[in-house]
Amino acid sequence: MDNQINYNPNNQSKPPVSGACIASMILGIVALLTGCCLYYVSIPCAILGIILAAVGMKSGKGGKGMGIAGLVCSIVSLVPAIIVIVTGAALTEAFG
């Protein structure tokens, strides 16, 4: 009876998650939520999200999926912000 293997799947050690990947995902989500209305908040959050995603994924720690999610959210959030800026500039030029 002493030779039994104690198998507990919850006792596995996981690699540490990169803080940059977590921050990238949070900034990407914030940039997505503020992309259409608050472009002056969205653009800096998206740029920082892209930078932190690159740093986090190259660090070799865990959390690569969060880094990819942050990268995608940040890139996608730049599109509405750029559209709002271009539309605002065109309307200002046309009616200004």
Short mmCIF file of C-alpha atoms in Angstrom, two decimals:
data_model
loop_
_atom_site.label_atom_id
_atom_site.label_comp_id
_atom_site.label_asym_id
_atom_site.label_seq_id
_atom_site.Cartn_x
_atom_site.Cartn_y
_atom_site.Cartn_z
CA MET A 1 0.00 0.00 0.00
CA ASP A 2 2.94 2.35 0.45
CA ASN A 3 3.84 2.25 -3.25
CA GLN A 4 0.71 4.02 -4.48
CA ILE A 5 1.09 7.09 -6.66
CA ASN A 6 -0.68 10.16 -5.39
CA TYR A 7 -2.04 11.73 -8.58
CA ASN A 8 -3.56 15.15 -8.08
CA PRO A 9 -4.05 17.15 -11.32
CA ASN A 10 -4.55 20.37 -9.37
CA ASN A 11 -1.05 20.15 -7.93
CA GLN A 12 0.74 20.82 -11.21
CA SER A 13 3.07 23.78 -11.36
CA LYS A 14 2.18 26.33 -14.01
CA PRO A 15 4.64 28.75 -15.56
CA PRO A 16 4.38 32.31 -14.27
CA VAL A 17 2.21 34.60 -16.37
CA SER A 18 3.82 37.67 -17.85
CA GLY A 19 2.50 40.89 -16.35
CA ALA A 20 3.02 42.63 -19.69
CA CYS A 21 0.58 40.22 -21.34
CA ILE A 22 -2.04 40.89 -18.69
CA ALA A 23 -1.57 44.65 -19.02
CA SER A 24 -1.75 44.37 -22.81
CA MET A 25 -5.06 42.55 -22.65
CA ILE A 26 -6.52 45.07 -20.20
CA LEU A 27 -5.35 48.03 -22.30
CA GLY A 28 -6.71 46.39 -25.46
CA ILE A 29 -10.12 45.95 -23.87
CA VAL A 30 -10.13 49.56 -22.60
CA ALA A 31 -9.12 50.75 -26.08
CA LEU A 32 -11.96 48.74 -27.63
CA LEU A 33 -14.52 50.15 -25.22
CA THR A 34 -13.42 53.75 -25.78
CA GLY A 35 -12.57 53.51 -29.49
CA CYS A 36 -15.61 55.23 -30.97
CA CYS A 37 -16.19 58.03 -28.49
CA LEU A 38 -13.00 58.78 -26.59
CA TYR A 39 -10.33 58.42 -29.25
CA TYR A 40 -7.87 60.48 -27.17
CA VAL A 41 -7.98 57.68 -24.59
CA SER A 42 -8.23 54.82 -27.08
CA ILE A 43 -5.17 55.60 -29.20
CA PRO A 44 -2.60 55.77 -26.35
CA CYS A 45 -4.10 52.63 -24.75
CA ALA A 46 -3.93 50.78 -28.07
CA ILE A 47 -0.33 51.81 -28.74
CA LEU A 48 0.76 50.80 -25.23
CA GLY A 49 -1.20 47.55 -25.61
CA ILE A 50 0.66 46.68 -28.82
CA ILE A 51 4.04 47.43 -27.24
CA LEU A 52 3.29 45.44 -24.07
CA ALA A 53 1.95 42.50 -26.11
CA ALA A 54 5.20 42.33 -28.05
CA VAL A 55 7.29 42.55 -24.88
CA GLY A 56 5.17 40.01 -23.03
CA MET A 57 5.15 37.42 -25.80
CA LYS A 58 8.92 37.66 -26.26
CA SER A 59 9.60 37.25 -22.54
CA GLY A 60 9.10 33.49 -22.68
CA LYS A 61 6.78 33.39 -19.68
CA GLY A 62 3.23 32.10 -19.76
CA GLY A 63 0.21 34.09 -20.86
CA LYS A 64 0.90 34.11 -24.58
CA GLY A 65 -2.84 33.81 -25.26
CA MET A 66 -3.52 36.96 -23.25
CA GLY A 67 -0.77 38.72 -25.18
CA ILE A 68 -2.34 37.72 -28.49
CA ALA A 69 -5.77 38.84 -27.26
CA GLY A 70 -4.33 42.19 -26.19
CA LEU A 71 -2.56 42.61 -29.50
CA VAL A 72 -5.71 41.86 -31.51
CA CYS A 73 -7.92 44.11 -29.36
CA SER A 74 -5.42 46.95 -29.61
CA ILE A 75 -5.10 46.70 -33.39
CA VAL A 76 -8.85 46.41 -33.90
CA SER A 77 -9.51 49.41 -31.66
CA LEU A 78 -7.25 51.66 -33.73
CA VAL A 79 -9.58 51.41 -36.75
CA PRO A 80 -12.63 53.23 -35.28
CA ALA A 81 -10.38 55.83 -33.64
CA ILE A 82 -8.73 56.64 -36.96
CA ILE A 83 -12.13 56.76 -38.69
CA VAL A 84 -13.41 59.23 -36.07
CA ILE A 85 -10.36 61.46 -36.50
CA VAL A 86 -10.53 61.40 -40.31
CA THR A 87 -14.29 62.04 -40.33
CA GLY A 88 -13.91 64.90 -37.86
CA ALA A 89 -11.15 66.46 -39.93
CA ALA A 90 -13.20 66.15 -43.11
CA LEU A 91 -16.26 67.71 -41.49
CA THR A 92 -14.17 70.53 -40.06
CA GLU A 93 -12.69 71.21 -43.48
CA ALA A 94 -16.06 71.07 -45.22
CA PHE A 95 -18.02 73.23 -42.79
CA GLY A 96 -15.22 75.12 -41.08
#
